[in-house]
PDB file of C-alpha atoms in Angstrom:
ATOM      1  CA  MET A   1      23.081  23.481 -23.641  1.00 86.00           C
ATOM      2  CA  LYS A   2      26.734  22.668 -24.185  1.00 92.00           C
ATOM      3  CA  ASN A   3      27.533  25.305 -26.813  1.00 96.00           C
ATOM      4  CA  PHE A   4      25.901  28.287 -25.087  1.00 97.00           C
ATOM      5  CA  VAL A   5      26.359  30.573 -22.122  1.00 97.00           C
ATOM      6  CA  THR A   6      23.593  32.690 -20.658  1.00 97.00           C
ATOM      7  CA  GLN A   7      23.722  36.434 -20.292  1.00 97.00           C
ATOM      8  CA  SER A   8      23.847  36.127 -16.501  1.00 97.00           C
ATOM      9  CA  TRP A   9      26.851  33.792 -16.844  1.00 98.00           C
ATOM     10  CA  LEU A  10      28.696  36.370 -18.913  1.00 98.00           C
ATOM     11  CA  VAL A  11      27.935  39.135 -16.414  1.00 97.00           C
ATOM     12  CA  GLU A  12      29.285  36.978 -13.577  1.00 97.00           C
ATOM     13  CA  ASN A  13      32.396  35.850 -15.481  1.00 97.00           C
ATOM     14  CA  SER A  14      33.308  38.937 -17.506  1.00 93.00           C
ATOM     15  CA  SER A  15      36.394  39.628 -15.399  1.00 91.00           C
ATOM     16  CA  ASN A  16      37.851  36.145 -15.957  1.00 94.00           C
ATOM     17  CA  ASP A  17      41.425  36.597 -17.241  1.00 91.00           C
ATOM     18  CA  ASN A  18      41.083  33.704 -19.704  1.00 94.00           C
ATOM     19  CA  LEU A  19      37.852  34.975 -21.239  1.00 97.00           C
ATOM     20  CA  VAL A  20      37.887  36.560 -24.704  1.00 98.00           C
ATOM     21  CA  LEU A  21      34.676  38.141 -25.977  1.00 98.00           C
ATOM     22  CA  LEU A  22      34.093  38.480 -29.726  1.00 98.00           C
ATOM     23  CA  ASP A  23      31.480  40.606 -31.515  1.00 98.00           C
ATOM     24  CA  ALA A  24      30.565  38.923 -34.814  1.00 98.00           C
ATOM     25  CA  ARG A  25      27.713  41.158 -35.938  1.00 98.00           C
ATOM     26  CA  ALA A  26      27.342  41.566 -39.698  1.00 97.00           C
ATOM     27  CA  GLU A  27      24.837  42.197 -42.472  1.00 94.00           C
ATOM     28  CA  LEU A  28      25.315  40.220 -45.671  1.00 87.00           C
ATOM     29  CA  ASN A  29      24.004  43.047 -47.835  1.00 86.00           C
ATOM     30  CA  ASP A  30      26.122  45.731 -46.147  1.00 91.00           C
ATOM     31  CA  ALA A  31      29.807  44.981 -45.536  1.00 87.00           C
ATOM     32  CA  ALA A  32      30.259  47.951 -43.185  1.00 93.00           C
ATOM     33  CA  ALA A  33      27.159  47.407 -41.030  1.00 96.00           C
ATOM     34  CA  GLY A  34      28.699  45.124 -38.413  1.00 97.00           C
ATOM     35  CA  PHE A  35      31.564  47.425 -37.516  1.00 98.00           C
ATOM     36  CA  THR A  36      29.209  50.413 -37.538  1.00 98.00           C
ATOM     37  CA  GLN A  37      26.999  48.655 -34.995  1.00 98.00           C
ATOM     38  CA  TYR A  38      30.051  47.726 -32.940  1.00 98.00           C
ATOM     39  CA  LYS A  39      31.279  51.333 -32.812  1.00 98.00           C
ATOM     40  CA  GLU A  40      27.832  52.540 -31.790  1.00 98.00           C
ATOM     41  CA  GLY A  41      27.890  50.231 -28.792  1.00 98.00           C
ATOM     42  CA  HIS A  42      29.078  46.769 -27.783  1.00 98.00           C
ATOM     43  CA  ILE A  43      29.541  44.622 -24.714  1.00 98.00           C
ATOM     44  CA  LYS A  44      32.459  45.844 -22.641  1.00 97.00           C
ATOM     45  CA  GLY A  45      35.720  44.133 -23.578  1.00 97.00           C
ATOM     46  CA  ALA A  46      34.436  42.700 -26.864  1.00 98.00           C
ATOM     47  CA  HIS A  47      36.673  42.651 -29.931  1.00 98.00           C
ATOM     48  CA  PHE A  48      35.095  42.988 -33.360  1.00 98.00           C
ATOM     49  CA  VAL A  49      35.601  40.216 -35.938  1.00 98.00           C
ATOM     50  CA  SER A  50      34.707  41.059 -39.530  1.00 98.00           C
ATOM     51  CA  MET A  51      32.672  38.600 -41.571  1.00 97.00           C
ATOM     52  CA  GLU A  52      34.024  39.911 -44.868  1.00 95.00           C
ATOM     53  CA  ASN A  53      37.657  40.489 -43.896  1.00 96.00           C
ATOM     54  CA  THR A  54      38.360  37.755 -41.341  1.00 98.00           C
ATOM     55  CA  MET A  55      35.742  35.015 -41.678  1.00 98.00           C
ATOM     56  CA  THR A  56      35.737  34.931 -45.481  1.00 97.00           C
ATOM     57  CA  GLY A  57      38.507  34.105 -47.933  1.00 97.00           C
ATOM     58  CA  GLU A  58      39.102  35.348 -51.438  1.00 95.00           C
ATOM     59  CA  VAL A  59      36.134  34.744 -53.724  1.00 96.00           C
ATOM     60  CA  GLY A  60      36.940  32.828 -56.902  1.00 95.00           C
ATOM     61  CA  ARG A  61      35.162  30.919 -59.637  1.00 95.00           C
ATOM     62  CA  HIS A  62      34.423  28.073 -57.218  1.00 96.00           C
ATOM     63  CA  GLY A  63      34.180  27.893 -53.443  1.00 96.00           C
ATOM     64  CA  GLY A  64      30.971  29.847 -53.031  1.00 96.00           C
ATOM     65  CA  ARG A  65      30.133  33.403 -52.095  1.00 96.00           C
ATOM     66  CA  HIS A  66      31.839  33.182 -48.687  1.00 97.00           C
ATOM     67  CA  PRO A  67      34.721  30.723 -49.029  1.00 97.00           C
ATOM     68  CA  LEU A  68      36.672  29.740 -45.963  1.00 98.00           C
ATOM     69  CA  PRO A  69      39.575  32.011 -45.098  1.00 98.00           C
ATOM     70  CA  ASP A  70      43.174  30.874 -45.209  1.00 98.00           C
ATOM     71  CA  MET A  71      43.171  29.225 -41.787  1.00 98.00           C
ATOM     72  CA  LYS A  72      46.787  30.191 -41.039  1.00 98.00           C
ATOM     73  CA  ILE A  73      45.887  33.835 -41.567  1.00 98.00           C
ATOM     74  CA  PHE A  74      42.676  33.388 -39.586  1.00 98.00           C
ATOM     75  CA  ILE A  75      44.469  31.884 -36.592  1.00 98.00           C
ATOM     76  CA  ALA A  76      47.086  34.656 -36.705  1.00 97.00           C
ATOM     77  CA  GLU A  77      44.283  37.213 -36.513  1.00 97.00           C
ATOM     78  CA  MET A  78      42.796  35.363 -33.553  1.00 98.00           C
ATOM     79  CA  ARG A  79      46.204  35.517 -31.835  1.00 97.00           C
ATOM     80  CA  ASN A  80      46.206  39.263 -32.457  1.00 97.00           C
ATOM     81  CA  LEU A  81      42.949  39.451 -30.497  1.00 97.00           C
ATOM     82  CA  GLY A  82      44.621  37.801 -27.518  1.00 96.00           C
ATOM     83  CA  ILE A  83      43.250  34.288 -27.965  1.00 97.00           C
ATOM     84  CA  SER A  84      45.450  31.490 -26.684  1.00 97.00           C
ATOM     85  CA  ASP A  85      44.985  27.743 -26.280  1.00 97.00           C
ATOM     86  CA  SER A  86      43.811  28.331 -22.698  1.00 96.00           C
ATOM     87  CA  SER A  87      41.226  30.984 -23.594  1.00 97.00           C
ATOM     88  CA  THR A  88      37.499  30.617 -23.151  1.00 98.00           C
ATOM     89  CA  ILE A  89      35.876  32.335 -26.123  1.00 98.00           C
ATOM     90  CA  ILE A  90      32.372  33.794 -26.046  1.00 98.00           C
ATOM     91  CA  ILE A  91      30.865  34.974 -29.347  1.00 98.00           C
ATOM     92  CA  TYR A  92      27.765  37.044 -29.962  1.00 98.00           C
ATOM     93  CA  ASP A  93      25.896  38.650 -32.847  1.00 98.00           C
ATOM     94  CA  ASN A  94      22.473  40.297 -32.990  1.00 97.00           C
ATOM     95  CA  GLY A  95      20.828  37.136 -31.679  1.00 96.00           C
ATOM     96  CA  ASP A  96      20.015  34.983 -34.708  1.00 95.00           C
ATOM     97  CA  LEU A  97      23.330  33.070 -34.350  1.00 97.00           C
ATOM     98  CA  ALA A  98      24.188  33.008 -38.069  1.00 97.00           C
ATOM     99  CA  MET A  99      27.244  35.261 -37.905  1.00 98.00           C
ATOM    100  CA  ALA A 100      28.299  34.067 -34.466  1.00 98.00           C
ATOM    101  CA  GLY A 101      27.760  30.501 -35.682  1.00 98.00           C
ATOM    102  CA  ARG A 102      30.183  30.989 -38.566  1.00 98.00           C
ATOM    103  CA  LEU A 103      32.900  32.241 -36.204  1.00 98.00           C
ATOM    104  CA  TRP A 104      32.128  29.470 -33.692  1.00 98.00           C
ATOM    105  CA  TRP A 105      32.477  26.883 -36.478  1.00 98.00           C
ATOM    106  CA  LEU A 106      35.765  28.345 -37.737  1.00 98.00           C
ATOM    107  CA  LEU A 107      37.301  28.250 -34.272  1.00 98.00           C
ATOM    108  CA  LYS A 108      36.106  24.697 -33.691  1.00 98.00           C
ATOM    109  CA  TYR A 109      37.457  23.696 -37.106  1.00 98.00           C
ATOM    110  CA  ALA A 110      40.774  25.261 -36.103  1.00 98.00           C
ATOM    111  CA  GLY A 111      40.903  22.936 -33.098  1.00 97.00           C
ATOM    112  CA  LYS A 112      39.688  25.250 -30.331  1.00 97.00           C
ATOM    113  CA  ASP A 113      37.478  23.545 -27.736  1.00 93.00           C
ATOM    114  CA  ASN A 114      36.318  26.244 -25.330  1.00 96.00           C
ATOM    115  CA  VAL A 115      34.143  28.217 -27.749  1.00 98.00           C
ATOM    116  CA  PHE A 116      30.602  29.246 -26.829  1.00 98.00           C
ATOM    117  CA  LEU A 117      27.800  31.455 -28.074  1.00 98.00           C
ATOM    118  CA  LEU A 118      25.990  34.072 -26.019  1.00 98.00           C
ATOM    119  CA  GLU A 119      22.336  33.119 -25.843  1.00 97.00           C
ATOM    120  CA  GLY A 120      20.148  35.972 -27.058  1.00 97.00           C
ATOM    121  CA  GLY A 121      23.080  37.966 -28.409  1.00 98.00           C
ATOM    122  CA  MET A 122      23.175  41.745 -28.436  1.00 98.00           C
ATOM    123  CA  LYS A 123      19.398  41.950 -28.843  1.00 97.00           C
ATOM    124  CA  HIS A 124      18.689  40.447 -25.438  1.00 97.00           C
ATOM    125  CA  TRP A 125      21.682  42.214 -23.884  1.00 98.00           C
ATOM    126  CA  LEU A 126      20.104  45.552 -24.788  1.00 98.00           C
ATOM    127  CA  GLU A 127      16.626  44.407 -23.776  1.00 97.00           C
ATOM    128  CA  ASN A 128      18.042  43.422 -20.376  1.00 96.00           C
ATOM    129  CA  ARG A 129      19.635  46.898 -20.106  1.00 97.00           C
ATOM    130  CA  LEU A 130      23.056  45.463 -19.460  1.00 98.00           C
ATOM    131  CA  GLU A 131      26.237  47.510 -19.781  1.00 96.00           C
ATOM    132  CA  THR A 132      27.505  48.566 -23.197  1.00 98.00           C
ATOM    133  CA  THR A 133      30.355  50.826 -24.244  1.00 98.00           C
ATOM    134  CA  THR A 134      31.805  52.568 -27.275  1.00 98.00           C
ATOM    135  CA  ASP A 135      35.355  52.105 -25.972  1.00 97.00           C
ATOM    136  CA  ILE A 136      37.388  49.818 -28.230  1.00 97.00           C
ATOM    137  CA  PRO A 137      39.678  47.589 -26.133  1.00 96.00           C
ATOM    138  CA  GLU A 138      43.335  47.129 -26.946  1.00 94.00           C
ATOM    139  CA  PRO A 139      44.006  43.405 -27.359  1.00 92.00           C
ATOM    140  CA  LYS A 140      47.020  41.730 -25.793  1.00 89.00           C
ATOM    141  CA  GLN A 141      48.573  39.660 -28.542  1.00 93.00           C
ATOM    142  CA  SER A 142      48.928  35.950 -27.876  1.00 94.00           C
ATOM    143  CA  THR A 143      51.722  33.701 -29.092  1.00 87.00           C
ATOM    144  CA  SER A 144      50.283  30.394 -27.924  1.00 92.00           C
ATOM    145  CA  LEU A 145      47.282  29.646 -30.124  1.00 96.00           C
ATOM    146  CA  SER A 146      47.862  26.482 -32.114  1.00 96.00           C
ATOM    147  CA  LEU A 147      46.178  25.448 -35.361  1.00 97.00           C
ATOM    148  CA  THR A 148      44.979  21.855 -35.621  1.00 97.00           C
ATOM    149  CA  LEU A 149      42.348  21.518 -38.315  1.00 98.00           C
ATOM    150  CA  ASP A 150      39.557  19.069 -37.532  1.00 97.00           C
ATOM    151  CA  LYS A 151      38.919  17.719 -41.017  1.00 96.00           C
ATOM    152  CA  THR A 152      36.079  15.526 -39.748  1.00 97.00           C
ATOM    153  CA  MET A 153      33.986  18.719 -39.601  1.00 98.00           C
ATOM    154  CA  ILE A 154      34.138  19.498 -43.308  1.00 98.00           C
ATOM    155  CA  ALA A 155      32.702  18.049 -46.510  1.00 98.00           C
ATOM    156  CA  GLU A 156      34.170  18.807 -49.919  1.00 97.00           C
ATOM    157  CA  ILE A 157      32.150  18.948 -53.121  1.00 97.00           C
ATOM    158  CA  ALA A 158      33.255  15.401 -54.023  1.00 97.00           C
ATOM    159  CA  ASP A 159      31.694  14.195 -50.762  1.00 98.00           C
ATOM    160  CA  VAL A 160      28.448  15.980 -51.618  1.00 98.00           C
ATOM    161  CA  LYS A 161      28.359  14.418 -55.090  1.00 97.00           C
ATOM    162  CA  THR A 162      28.774  10.976 -53.528  1.00 97.00           C
ATOM    163  CA  ALA A 163      26.116  11.749 -50.938  1.00 97.00           C
ATOM    164  CA  ALA A 164      23.644  12.886 -53.603  1.00 96.00           C
ATOM    165  CA  ALA A 165      23.621   9.311 -54.918  1.00 94.00           C
ATOM    166  CA  SER A 166      23.618   7.617 -51.506  1.00 94.00           C
ATOM    167  CA  LYS A 167      20.799   6.581 -49.196  1.00 94.00           C
ATOM    168  CA  ASP A 168      23.150   6.480 -46.225  1.00 97.00           C
ATOM    169  CA  THR A 169      24.070  10.175 -46.145  1.00 98.00           C
ATOM    170  CA  ALA A 170      21.655  13.024 -45.488  1.00 98.00           C
ATOM    171  CA  ILE A 171      22.312  16.287 -47.312  1.00 98.00           C
ATOM    172  CA  VAL A 172      20.664  19.030 -45.265  1.00 98.00           C
ATOM    173  CA  ASP A 173      19.808  22.290 -47.029  1.00 98.00           C
ATOM    174  CA  SER A 174      19.524  25.055 -44.427  1.00 98.00           C
ATOM    175  CA  ARG A 175      17.955  27.695 -46.663  1.00 98.00           C
ATOM    176  CA  ALA A 176      14.355  28.891 -46.574  1.00 97.00           C
ATOM    177  CA  TYR A 177      11.882  26.523 -48.247  1.00 98.00           C
ATOM    178  CA  GLU A 178      11.178  28.972 -51.084  1.00 97.00           C
ATOM    179  CA  ARG A 179      14.819  28.884 -52.138  1.00 98.00           C
ATOM    180  CA  TYR A 180      15.133  25.135 -51.606  1.00 98.00           C
ATOM    181  CA  ALA A 181      12.061  24.532 -53.784  1.00 97.00           C
ATOM    182  CA  GLY A 182      13.358  26.837 -56.497  1.00 97.00           C
ATOM    183  CA  GLN A 183      10.459  29.256 -56.188  1.00 97.00           C
ATOM    184  CA  VAL A 184      12.830  32.194 -55.701  1.00 96.00           C
ATOM    185  CA  GLU A 185      16.580  32.681 -55.877  1.00 95.00           C
ATOM    186  CA  PRO A 186      17.808  36.160 -54.944  1.00 94.00           C
ATOM    187  CA  LEU A 187      21.532  35.379 -54.795  1.00 93.00           C
ATOM    188  CA  ASP A 188      22.661  32.445 -56.901  1.00 94.00           C
ATOM    189  CA  LYS A 189      22.457  31.877 -60.650  1.00 92.00           C
ATOM    190  CA  LEU A 190      20.107  28.879 -60.599  1.00 96.00           C
ATOM    191  CA  PRO A 191      17.081  28.227 -58.369  1.00 97.00           C
ATOM    192  CA  GLY A 192      16.580  24.837 -56.746  1.00 98.00           C
ATOM    193  CA  HIS A 193      18.516  22.414 -54.574  1.00 98.00           C
ATOM    194  CA  ILE A 194      21.125  19.670 -54.641  1.00 98.00           C
ATOM    195  CA  PRO A 195      19.676  16.244 -55.557  1.00 97.00           C
ATOM    196  CA  ASN A 196      18.297  14.300 -52.560  1.00 96.00           C
ATOM    197  CA  ALA A 197      18.788  17.257 -50.199  1.00 98.00           C
ATOM    198  CA  LEU A 198      16.405  17.581 -47.242  1.00 98.00           C
ATOM    199  CA  ASN A 199      15.159  21.004 -46.190  1.00 98.00           C
ATOM    200  CA  TYR A 200      15.743  22.098 -42.586  1.00 98.00           C
ATOM    201  CA  PRO A 201      15.478  25.917 -42.595  1.00 98.00           C
ATOM    202  CA  TRP A 202      17.942  27.359 -40.093  1.00 97.00           C
ATOM    203  CA  MET A 203      15.616  30.213 -39.101  1.00 95.00           C
ATOM    204  CA  ASP A 204      13.174  27.739 -37.516  1.00 96.00           C
ATOM    205  CA  LEU A 205      15.686  27.260 -34.687  1.00 96.00           C
ATOM    206  CA  VAL A 206      15.899  30.867 -33.486  1.00 94.00           C
ATOM    207  CA  ASP A 207      13.171  33.484 -33.116  1.00 89.00           C
ATOM    208  CA  GLU A 208      14.048  37.016 -32.033  1.00 87.00           C
ATOM    209  CA  GLY A 209      17.078  35.687 -30.198  1.00 90.00           C
ATOM    210  CA  ASN A 210      15.090  32.920 -28.480  1.00 92.00           C
ATOM    211  CA  ILE A 211      16.308  29.400 -29.201  1.00 93.00           C
ATOM    212  CA  ILE A 212      14.125  26.301 -29.141  1.00 91.00           C
ATOM    213  CA  ASP A 213      14.528  23.995 -26.148  1.00 90.00           C
ATOM    214  CA  ASN A 214      16.394  20.690 -25.993  1.00 90.00           C
ATOM    215  CA  GLU A 215      13.275  18.572 -26.402  1.00 93.00           C
ATOM    216  CA  GLU A 216      12.244  20.435 -29.558  1.00 94.00           C
ATOM    217  CA  ILE A 217      15.786  20.209 -30.928  1.00 95.00           C
ATOM    218  CA  SER A 218      15.920  16.441 -30.416  1.00 95.00           C
ATOM    219  CA  GLU A 219      12.493  15.940 -31.979  1.00 96.00           C
ATOM    220  CA  LYS A 220      13.291  18.159 -34.965  1.00 96.00           C
ATOM    221  CA  PHE A 221      16.454  16.301 -35.893  1.00 98.00           C
ATOM    222  CA  LYS A 222      15.272  12.807 -34.896  1.00 97.00           C
ATOM    223  CA  PRO A 223      14.822  11.629 -38.537  1.00 97.00           C
ATOM    224  CA  LEU A 224      18.482  12.382 -39.239  1.00 98.00           C
ATOM    225  CA  LYS A 225      19.597   9.770 -36.726  1.00 96.00           C
ATOM    226  CA  ASN A 226      18.720   7.122 -39.310  1.00 95.00           C
ATOM    227  CA  TYR A 227      21.612   8.213 -41.527  1.00 97.00           C
ATOM    228  CA  GLU A 228      25.239   7.162 -41.253  1.00 97.00           C
ATOM    229  CA  GLU A 229      26.478  10.645 -42.148  1.00 98.00           C
ATOM    230  CA  ILE A 230      25.031  14.169 -42.343  1.00 98.00           C
ATOM    231  CA  ILE A 231      26.284  16.962 -44.582  1.00 98.00           C
ATOM    232  CA  VAL A 232      24.882  20.426 -43.911  1.00 98.00           C
ATOM    233  CA  HIS A 233      24.951  23.349 -46.292  1.00 98.00           C
ATOM    234  CA  CYS A 234      23.276  26.687 -46.889  1.00 98.00           C
ATOM    235  CA  GLY A 235      23.872  29.280 -49.580  1.00 98.00           C
ATOM    236  CA  SER A 236      27.471  30.078 -48.762  1.00 97.00           C
ATOM    237  CA  GLY A 237      28.550  28.497 -45.477  1.00 97.00           C
ATOM    238  CA  ILE A 238      27.188  30.991 -42.952  1.00 97.00           C
ATOM    239  CA  THR A 239      23.621  30.228 -41.870  1.00 97.00           C
ATOM    240  CA  GLY A 240      24.214  26.485 -42.208  1.00 98.00           C
ATOM    241  CA  THR A 241      26.394  26.684 -39.117  1.00 98.00           C
ATOM    242  CA  VAL A 242      23.241  27.275 -37.060  1.00 98.00           C
ATOM    243  CA  ASN A 243      21.954  23.857 -38.090  1.00 98.00           C
ATOM    244  CA  VAL A 244      25.370  22.336 -37.344  1.00 98.00           C
ATOM    245  CA  LEU A 245      25.302  23.950 -33.918  1.00 97.00           C
ATOM    246  CA  PHE A 246      21.884  22.612 -32.965  1.00 97.00           C
ATOM    247  CA  MET A 247      22.496  19.188 -34.466  1.00 98.00           C
ATOM    248  CA  GLU A 248      25.465  18.899 -32.145  1.00 97.00           C
ATOM    249  CA  GLU A 249      23.158  19.820 -29.276  1.00 96.00           C
ATOM    250  CA  ALA A 250      20.988  16.866 -30.379  1.00 96.00           C
ATOM    251  CA  GLY A 251      23.987  14.515 -30.255  1.00 96.00           C
ATOM    252  CA  LEU A 252      24.620  14.395 -34.006  1.00 97.00           C
ATOM    253  CA  LYS A 253      27.976  14.871 -35.737  1.00 97.00           C
ATOM    254  CA  PRO A 254      27.280  16.723 -38.979  1.00 98.00           C
ATOM    255  CA  LYS A 255      29.812  17.963 -41.484  1.00 98.00           C
ATOM    256  CA  LEU A 256      29.572  21.378 -43.125  1.00 98.00           C
ATOM    257  CA  TYR A 257      29.854  21.881 -46.874  1.00 98.00           C
ATOM    258  CA  PRO A 258      31.288  25.424 -46.640  1.00 98.00           C
ATOM    259  CA  GLY A 259      30.831  26.397 -50.282  1.00 98.00           C
ATOM    260  CA  GLY A 260      27.164  25.526 -50.080  1.00 98.00           C
ATOM    261  CA  TYR A 261      24.656  25.886 -52.858  1.00 98.00           C
ATOM    262  CA  SER A 262      26.580  28.806 -54.382  1.00 98.00           C
ATOM    263  CA  ASP A 263      29.566  26.521 -54.895  1.00 98.00           C
ATOM    264  CA  TRP A 264      27.406  23.663 -56.218  1.00 98.00           C
ATOM    265  CA  VAL A 265      25.882  25.797 -58.985  1.00 98.00           C
ATOM    266  CA  SER A 266      29.288  27.202 -59.959  1.00 97.00           C
ATOM    267  CA  TYR A 267      29.891  23.852 -61.712  1.00 97.00           C
ATOM    268  CA  ASP A 268      27.822  23.670 -64.902  1.00 96.00           C
ATOM    269  CA  GLU A 269      27.671  19.865 -64.822  1.00 96.00           C
ATOM    270  CA  ASN A 270      26.044  19.684 -61.383  1.00 97.00           C
ATOM    271  CA  GLU A 271      22.351  18.762 -61.391  1.00 97.00           C
ATOM    272  CA  VAL A 272      19.841  21.054 -59.679  1.00 97.00           C
ATOM    273  CA  ILE A 273      16.355  19.956 -58.596  1.00 97.00           C
ATOM    274  CA  LYS A 274      13.262  22.153 -58.478  1.00 92.00           C
ATOM    275  CA  ASP A 275      10.189  20.941 -56.546  1.00 79.00           C
TER     276      ASP A 275
END
């Protein structure tokens, strides 16, 4: 799989001078949980990247619950972690890929090519009894990481509104079916989904750190190949990146609507559908 490295690969290549390892663990209901987990033990050489402080911008009236960060600030923080244009970046979380997927997407959006996720994440690393440490490494600041935004990766709310009235664009809602159908809504002010959205729950792709195989991925996303364009969203631009990741594995080129459903319902005039 083109966007992943195995745990054995990381063990064999951990001493590579160009390799930068990033710990993206986080809990959406506990802002301090990720760093607490990191301090309790992480893969040797890994630098912690905060979901709330680094991967998320300032929350406003619109833009969703986890708006994109200022990308100039984001790339400066990546330079501070020693990332350069020649770096190979490996990202891990607890294994479900949601947090690591967000960081992977941000780095790809910033124009970085050599970005990969660690298959199985910290969960499998611990199960395999591989080396961990509580030592926090001192990064060597880089001065050679460029910022070239790939705007083909992103969909704005105007694009989503157009897509909602189009048969040529698939809007993919990555949330659990219960939220998509409007049966429950624990986070946002209105239950339901964007008109014409299709439901592809992100959690169907990963189970306890195990990812589905290439054949299953291709079969799952096969219906989407009938569309000219695909726009993916979730609640706030985090878990939707898992769908983006696996769609790319299937040869698709989806865009992400970063504000997601939480941005959509922040506009009173936007229609919401309940099944």
